[in-house]
PDB file of C-alpha atoms in Angstrom:
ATOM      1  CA  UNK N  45       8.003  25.229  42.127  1.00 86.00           C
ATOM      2  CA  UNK N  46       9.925  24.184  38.720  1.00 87.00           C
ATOM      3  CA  UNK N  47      12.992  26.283  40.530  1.00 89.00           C
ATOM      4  CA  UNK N  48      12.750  24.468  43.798  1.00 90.00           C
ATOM      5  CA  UNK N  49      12.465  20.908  41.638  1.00 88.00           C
ATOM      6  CA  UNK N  50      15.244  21.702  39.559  1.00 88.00           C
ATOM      7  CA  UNK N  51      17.194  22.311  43.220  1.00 91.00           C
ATOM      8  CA  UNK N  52      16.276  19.117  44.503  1.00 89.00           C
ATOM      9  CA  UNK N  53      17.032  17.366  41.645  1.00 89.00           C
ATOM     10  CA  UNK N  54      21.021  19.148  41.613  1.00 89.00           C
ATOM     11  CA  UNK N  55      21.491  18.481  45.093  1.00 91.00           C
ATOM     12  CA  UNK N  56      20.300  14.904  45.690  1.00 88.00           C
ATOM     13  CA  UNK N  57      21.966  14.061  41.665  1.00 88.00           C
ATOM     14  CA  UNK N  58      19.616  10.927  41.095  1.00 88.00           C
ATOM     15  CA  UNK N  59      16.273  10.165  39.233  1.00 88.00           C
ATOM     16  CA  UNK N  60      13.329  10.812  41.532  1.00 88.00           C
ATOM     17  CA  UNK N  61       9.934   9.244  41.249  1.00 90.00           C
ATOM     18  CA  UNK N  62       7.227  12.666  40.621  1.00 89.00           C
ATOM     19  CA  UNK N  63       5.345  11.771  43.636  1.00 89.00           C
ATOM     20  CA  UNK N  64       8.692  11.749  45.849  1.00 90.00           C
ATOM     21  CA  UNK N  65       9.877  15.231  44.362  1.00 89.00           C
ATOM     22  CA  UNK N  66       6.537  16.396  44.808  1.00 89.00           C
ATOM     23  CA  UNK N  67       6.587  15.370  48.945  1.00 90.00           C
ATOM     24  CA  UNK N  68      10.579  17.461  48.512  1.00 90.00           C
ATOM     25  CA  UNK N  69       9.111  20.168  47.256  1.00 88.00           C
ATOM     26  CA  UNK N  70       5.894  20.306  49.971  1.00 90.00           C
ATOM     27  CA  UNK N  71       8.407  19.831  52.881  1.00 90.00           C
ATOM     28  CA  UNK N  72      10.849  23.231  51.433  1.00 88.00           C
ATOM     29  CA  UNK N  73       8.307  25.473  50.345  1.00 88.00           C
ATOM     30  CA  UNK N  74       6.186  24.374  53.551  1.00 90.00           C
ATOM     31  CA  UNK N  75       2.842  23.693  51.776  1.00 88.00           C
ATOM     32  CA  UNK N  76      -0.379  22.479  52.699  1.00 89.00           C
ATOM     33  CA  UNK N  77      -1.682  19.483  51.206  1.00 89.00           C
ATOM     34  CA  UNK N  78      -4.295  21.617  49.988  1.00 90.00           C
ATOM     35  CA  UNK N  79      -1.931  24.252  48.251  1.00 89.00           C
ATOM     36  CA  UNK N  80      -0.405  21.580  47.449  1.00 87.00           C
ATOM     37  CA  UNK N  81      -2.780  19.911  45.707  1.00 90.00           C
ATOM     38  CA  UNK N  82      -4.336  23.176  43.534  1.00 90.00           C
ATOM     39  CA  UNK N  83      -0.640  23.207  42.207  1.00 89.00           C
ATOM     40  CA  UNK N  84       0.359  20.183  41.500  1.00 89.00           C
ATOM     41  CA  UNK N  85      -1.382  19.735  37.742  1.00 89.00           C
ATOM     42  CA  UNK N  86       0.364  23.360  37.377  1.00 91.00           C
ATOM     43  CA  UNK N  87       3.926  21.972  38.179  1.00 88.00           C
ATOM     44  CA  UNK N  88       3.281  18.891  36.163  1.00 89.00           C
ATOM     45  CA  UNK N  89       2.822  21.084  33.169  1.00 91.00           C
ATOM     46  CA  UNK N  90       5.297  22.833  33.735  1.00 89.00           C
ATOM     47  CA  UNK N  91       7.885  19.973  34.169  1.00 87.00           C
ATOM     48  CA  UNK N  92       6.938  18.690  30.532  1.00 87.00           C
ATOM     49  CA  UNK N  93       6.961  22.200  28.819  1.00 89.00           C
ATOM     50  CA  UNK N  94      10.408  22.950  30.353  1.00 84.00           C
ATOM     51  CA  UNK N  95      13.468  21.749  28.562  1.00 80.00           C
ATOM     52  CA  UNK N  96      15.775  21.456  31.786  1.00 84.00           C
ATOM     53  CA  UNK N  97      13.869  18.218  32.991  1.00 85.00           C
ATOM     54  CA  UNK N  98      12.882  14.957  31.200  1.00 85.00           C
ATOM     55  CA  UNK N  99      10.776  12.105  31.804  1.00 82.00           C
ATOM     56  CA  UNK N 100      12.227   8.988  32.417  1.00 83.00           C
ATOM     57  CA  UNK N 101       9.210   6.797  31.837  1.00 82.00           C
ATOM     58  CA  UNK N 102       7.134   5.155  34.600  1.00 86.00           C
ATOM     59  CA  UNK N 103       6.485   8.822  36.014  1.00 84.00           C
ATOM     60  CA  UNK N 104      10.454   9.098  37.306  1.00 88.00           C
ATOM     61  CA  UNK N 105      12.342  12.796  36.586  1.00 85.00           C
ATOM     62  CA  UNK N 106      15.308  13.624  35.969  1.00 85.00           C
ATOM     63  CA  UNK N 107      17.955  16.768  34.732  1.00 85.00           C
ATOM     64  CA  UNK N 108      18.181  16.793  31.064  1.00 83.00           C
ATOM     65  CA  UNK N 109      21.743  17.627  31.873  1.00 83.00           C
ATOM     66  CA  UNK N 110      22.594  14.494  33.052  1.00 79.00           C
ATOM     67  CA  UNK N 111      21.705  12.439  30.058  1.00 76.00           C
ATOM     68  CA  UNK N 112      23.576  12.674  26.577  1.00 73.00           C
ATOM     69  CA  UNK N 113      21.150  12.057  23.570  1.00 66.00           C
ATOM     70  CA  UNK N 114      21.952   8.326  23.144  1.00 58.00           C
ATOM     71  CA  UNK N 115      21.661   7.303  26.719  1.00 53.00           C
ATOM     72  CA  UNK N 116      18.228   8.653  26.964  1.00 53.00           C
ATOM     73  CA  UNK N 117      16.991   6.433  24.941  1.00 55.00           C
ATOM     74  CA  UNK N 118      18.748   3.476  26.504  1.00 55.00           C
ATOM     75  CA  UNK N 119      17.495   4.695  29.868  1.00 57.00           C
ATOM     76  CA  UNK N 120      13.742   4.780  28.166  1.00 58.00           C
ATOM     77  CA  UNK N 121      13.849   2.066  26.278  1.00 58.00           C
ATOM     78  CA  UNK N 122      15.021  -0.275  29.305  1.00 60.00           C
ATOM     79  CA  UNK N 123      12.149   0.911  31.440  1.00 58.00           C
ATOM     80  CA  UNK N 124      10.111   0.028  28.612  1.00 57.00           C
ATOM     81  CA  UNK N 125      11.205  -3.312  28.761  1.00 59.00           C
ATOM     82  CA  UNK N 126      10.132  -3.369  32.209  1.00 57.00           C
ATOM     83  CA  UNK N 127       7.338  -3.063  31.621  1.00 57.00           C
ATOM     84  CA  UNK N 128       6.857  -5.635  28.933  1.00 60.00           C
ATOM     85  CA  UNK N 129       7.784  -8.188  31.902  1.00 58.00           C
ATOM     86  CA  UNK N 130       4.259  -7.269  33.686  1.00 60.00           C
ATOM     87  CA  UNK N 131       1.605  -9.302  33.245  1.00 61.00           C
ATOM     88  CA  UNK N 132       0.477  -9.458  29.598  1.00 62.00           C
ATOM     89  CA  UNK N 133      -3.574  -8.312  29.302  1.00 66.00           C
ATOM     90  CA  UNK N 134      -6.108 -10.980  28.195  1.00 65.00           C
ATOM     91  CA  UNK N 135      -7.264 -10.062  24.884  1.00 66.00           C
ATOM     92  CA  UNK N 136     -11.711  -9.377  24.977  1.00 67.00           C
ATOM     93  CA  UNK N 137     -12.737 -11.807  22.051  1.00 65.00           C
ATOM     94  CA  UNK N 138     -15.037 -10.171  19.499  1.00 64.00           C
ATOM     95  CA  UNK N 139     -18.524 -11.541  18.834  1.00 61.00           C
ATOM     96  CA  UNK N 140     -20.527 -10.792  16.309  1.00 61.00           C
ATOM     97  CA  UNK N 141     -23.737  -9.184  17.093  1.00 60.00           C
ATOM     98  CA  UNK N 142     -25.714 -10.721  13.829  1.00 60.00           C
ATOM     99  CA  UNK N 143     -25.963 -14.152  13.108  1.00 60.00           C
ATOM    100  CA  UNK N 144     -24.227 -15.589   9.719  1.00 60.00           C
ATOM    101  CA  UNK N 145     -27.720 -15.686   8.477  1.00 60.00           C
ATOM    102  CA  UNK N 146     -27.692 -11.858   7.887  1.00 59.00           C
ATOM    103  CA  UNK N 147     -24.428 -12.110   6.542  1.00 63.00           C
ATOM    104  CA  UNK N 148     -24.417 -10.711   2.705  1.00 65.00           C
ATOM    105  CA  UNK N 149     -21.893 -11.951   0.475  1.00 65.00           C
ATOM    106  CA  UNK N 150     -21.364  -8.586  -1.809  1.00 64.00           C
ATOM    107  CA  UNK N 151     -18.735 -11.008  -3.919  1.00 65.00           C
ATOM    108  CA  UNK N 152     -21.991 -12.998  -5.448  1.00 65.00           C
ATOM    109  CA  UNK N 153     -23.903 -10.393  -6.758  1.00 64.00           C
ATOM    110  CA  UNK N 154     -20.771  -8.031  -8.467  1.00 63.00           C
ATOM    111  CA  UNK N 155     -22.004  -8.410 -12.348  1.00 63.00           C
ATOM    112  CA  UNK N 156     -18.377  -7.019 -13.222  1.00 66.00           C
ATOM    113  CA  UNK N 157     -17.101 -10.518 -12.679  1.00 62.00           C
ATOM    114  CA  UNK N 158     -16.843 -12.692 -14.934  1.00 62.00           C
ATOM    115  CA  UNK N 159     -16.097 -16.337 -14.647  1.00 61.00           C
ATOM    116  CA  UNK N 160     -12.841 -17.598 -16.581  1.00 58.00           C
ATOM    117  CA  UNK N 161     -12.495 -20.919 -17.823  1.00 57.00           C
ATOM    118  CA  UNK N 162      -9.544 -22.713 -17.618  1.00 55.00           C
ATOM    119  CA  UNK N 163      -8.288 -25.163 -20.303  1.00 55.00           C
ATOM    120  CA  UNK N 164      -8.878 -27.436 -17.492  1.00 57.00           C
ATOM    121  CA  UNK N 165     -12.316 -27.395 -16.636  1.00 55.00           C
ATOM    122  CA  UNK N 166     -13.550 -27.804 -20.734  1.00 58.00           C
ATOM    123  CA  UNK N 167     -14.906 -31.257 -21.446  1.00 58.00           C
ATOM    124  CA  UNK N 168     -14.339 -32.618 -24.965  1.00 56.00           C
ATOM    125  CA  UNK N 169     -18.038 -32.050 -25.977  1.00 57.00           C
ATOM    126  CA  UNK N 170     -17.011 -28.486 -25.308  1.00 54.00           C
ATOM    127  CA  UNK N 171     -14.496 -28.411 -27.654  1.00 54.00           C
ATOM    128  CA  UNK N 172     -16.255 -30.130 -30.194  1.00 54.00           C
ATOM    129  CA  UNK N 173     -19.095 -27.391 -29.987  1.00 54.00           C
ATOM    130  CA  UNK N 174     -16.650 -24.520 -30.496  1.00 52.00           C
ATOM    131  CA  UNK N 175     -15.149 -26.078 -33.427  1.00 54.00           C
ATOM    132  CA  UNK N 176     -18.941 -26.864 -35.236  1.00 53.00           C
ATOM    133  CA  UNK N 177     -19.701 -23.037 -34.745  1.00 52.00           C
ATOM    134  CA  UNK N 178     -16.439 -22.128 -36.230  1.00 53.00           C
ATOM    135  CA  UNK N 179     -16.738 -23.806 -39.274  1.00 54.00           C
ATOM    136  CA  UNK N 180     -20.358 -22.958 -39.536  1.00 58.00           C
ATOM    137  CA  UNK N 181     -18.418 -19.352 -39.907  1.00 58.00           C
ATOM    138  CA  UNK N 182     -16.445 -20.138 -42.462  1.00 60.00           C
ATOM    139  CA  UNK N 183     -18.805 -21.418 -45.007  1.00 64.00           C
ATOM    140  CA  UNK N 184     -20.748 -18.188 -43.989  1.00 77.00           C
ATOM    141  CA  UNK N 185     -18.069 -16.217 -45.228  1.00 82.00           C
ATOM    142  CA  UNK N 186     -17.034 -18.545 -48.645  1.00 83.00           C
ATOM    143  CA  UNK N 187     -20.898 -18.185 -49.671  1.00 85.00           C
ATOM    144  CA  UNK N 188     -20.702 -14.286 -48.879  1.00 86.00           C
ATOM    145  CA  UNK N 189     -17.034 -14.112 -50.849  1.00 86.00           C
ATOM    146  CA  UNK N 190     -19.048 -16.119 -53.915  1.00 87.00           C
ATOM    147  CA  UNK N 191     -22.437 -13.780 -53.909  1.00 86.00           C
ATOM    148  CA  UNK N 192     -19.510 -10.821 -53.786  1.00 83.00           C
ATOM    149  CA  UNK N 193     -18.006 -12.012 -56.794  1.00 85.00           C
ATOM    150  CA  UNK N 194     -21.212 -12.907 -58.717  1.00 84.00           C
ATOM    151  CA  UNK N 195     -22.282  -9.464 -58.392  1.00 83.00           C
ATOM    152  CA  UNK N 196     -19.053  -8.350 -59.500  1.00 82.00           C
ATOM    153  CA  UNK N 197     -19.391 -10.345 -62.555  1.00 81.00           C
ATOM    154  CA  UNK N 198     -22.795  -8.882 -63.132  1.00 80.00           C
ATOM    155  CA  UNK N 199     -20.990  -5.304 -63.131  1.00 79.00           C
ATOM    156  CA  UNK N 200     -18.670  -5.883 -65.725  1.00 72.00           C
ATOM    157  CA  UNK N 201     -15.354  -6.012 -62.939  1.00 57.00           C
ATOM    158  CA  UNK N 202     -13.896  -8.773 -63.894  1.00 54.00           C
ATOM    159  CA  UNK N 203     -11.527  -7.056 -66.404  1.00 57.00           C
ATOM    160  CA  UNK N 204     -10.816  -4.616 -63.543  1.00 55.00           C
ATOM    161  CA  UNK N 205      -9.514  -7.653 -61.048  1.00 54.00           C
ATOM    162  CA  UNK N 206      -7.799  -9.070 -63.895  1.00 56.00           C
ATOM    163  CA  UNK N 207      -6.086  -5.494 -64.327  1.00 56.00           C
ATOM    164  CA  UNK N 208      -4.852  -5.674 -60.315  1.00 57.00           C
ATOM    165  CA  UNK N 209      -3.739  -9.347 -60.617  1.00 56.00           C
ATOM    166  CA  UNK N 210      -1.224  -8.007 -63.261  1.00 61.00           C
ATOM    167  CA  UNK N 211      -0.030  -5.315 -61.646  1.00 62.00           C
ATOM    168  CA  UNK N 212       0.694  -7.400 -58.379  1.00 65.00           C
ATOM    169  CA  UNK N 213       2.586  -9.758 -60.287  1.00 68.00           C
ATOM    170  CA  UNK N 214       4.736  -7.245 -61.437  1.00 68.00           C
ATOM    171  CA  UNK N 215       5.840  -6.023 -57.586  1.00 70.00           C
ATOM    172  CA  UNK N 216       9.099  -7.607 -55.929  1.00 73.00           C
ATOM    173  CA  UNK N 217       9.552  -8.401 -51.768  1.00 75.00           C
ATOM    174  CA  UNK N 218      12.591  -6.087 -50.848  1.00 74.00           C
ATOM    175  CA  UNK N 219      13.978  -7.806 -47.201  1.00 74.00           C
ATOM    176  CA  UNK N 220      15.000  -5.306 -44.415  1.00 74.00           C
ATOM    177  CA  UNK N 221      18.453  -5.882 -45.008  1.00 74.00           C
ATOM    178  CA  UNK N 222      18.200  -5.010 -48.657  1.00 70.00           C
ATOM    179  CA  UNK N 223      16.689  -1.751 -47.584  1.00 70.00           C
ATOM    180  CA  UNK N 224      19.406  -1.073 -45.202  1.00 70.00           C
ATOM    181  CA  UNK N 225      21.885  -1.836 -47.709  1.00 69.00           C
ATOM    182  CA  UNK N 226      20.211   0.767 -50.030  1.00 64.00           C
ATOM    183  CA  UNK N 227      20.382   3.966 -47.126  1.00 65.00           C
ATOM    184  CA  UNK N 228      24.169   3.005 -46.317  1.00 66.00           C
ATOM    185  CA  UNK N 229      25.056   2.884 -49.916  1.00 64.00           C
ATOM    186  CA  UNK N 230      23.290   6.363 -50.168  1.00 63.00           C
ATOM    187  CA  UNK N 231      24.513   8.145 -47.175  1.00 62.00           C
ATOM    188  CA  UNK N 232      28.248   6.835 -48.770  1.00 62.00           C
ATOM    189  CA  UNK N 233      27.714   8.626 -52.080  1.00 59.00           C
ATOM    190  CA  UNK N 234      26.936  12.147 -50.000  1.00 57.00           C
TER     191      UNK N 234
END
């Protein structure tokens, strides 16, 4: 049958719709609707695994022949804009089967959030809070600096921080640049 379709399709040298090649084919071969039939999903196969024919969209065949690369898909993609001009389908609109009521709201319970507070939002009293605790903090640390120091008295180590105090007197602040200055002058004497 692919034989006798590729003959009809030569000798009439236009596009035919499947259903019309199929009634050319019937009337040459001299089949029976019947045999017809019992073939036909055979031939259809057959038509797409062969490379001689192509679909043309909207079930119409032609000769792969008779189309260079770039004008099938011109030829496709304007009967593909045919068929944009049909009738657009209603979209179904979705309802929801449960009510908003069973609704759960995952975001609420997600203890890896945490709530940020923007500069914003903080009321004076606020402010006046964090700044009490922090100097609560401080005279935490002053009396635990003293009681450090009092014990360090009772040891005996005040000649030893005297001994430290002398020695960091005694230490001078080199700047980058000096530094820099020193590895150039070295590399030079090399």
């Amino acid at each position: 049958m692919v034989e006798v379709a590729h003959a009809i399709l030569e000798a009439k040298n236009e596009v035919l719709d499947f259903n019309q090649l199929l009634v050319e084919i019937q009337e040459y071969m001299e089949l029976s609707d019947e045999a017809l039939e019992s073939r036909m999903a055979r031939f259809y196969t057959d038509l797409n695994i062969d490379g001689s024919f192509i679909s043309l969209g909207d079930n119409r065949w032609g000769l792969r022949a008779w189309y260079p690369i770039d004008s099938i898909d011109e030829e496709i993609a304007t009967s593909m804009e045919d068929e944009e001009v049909k009738k657009p389908r209603k979209k179904r609109k979705k309802v929801n089967a449960f009510g908003s009521d069973d609704l759960i709201d995952y975001n609420d319970d997600d203890p890896e959030d945490e709530e940020l507070i923007d500069d914003e939002d903080l009321d004076s009293d606020d402010l006046d809070d964090d700044i009490d605790v922090d100097l609560e903090d401080d005279v935490d640390e002053e009396d635990e600096i003293d009681a450090y120091r009092s014990d360090l008295n009772e040891l005996g180590a005040d000649e030893d921080l005297e001994d430290e105090a002398s020695v960091e007197e005694d230490l001078i602040i080199i700047d980058d640049e000096d530094l820099d200055k020193d590895f150039d002058e070295e590399d030079e004497e090399e």
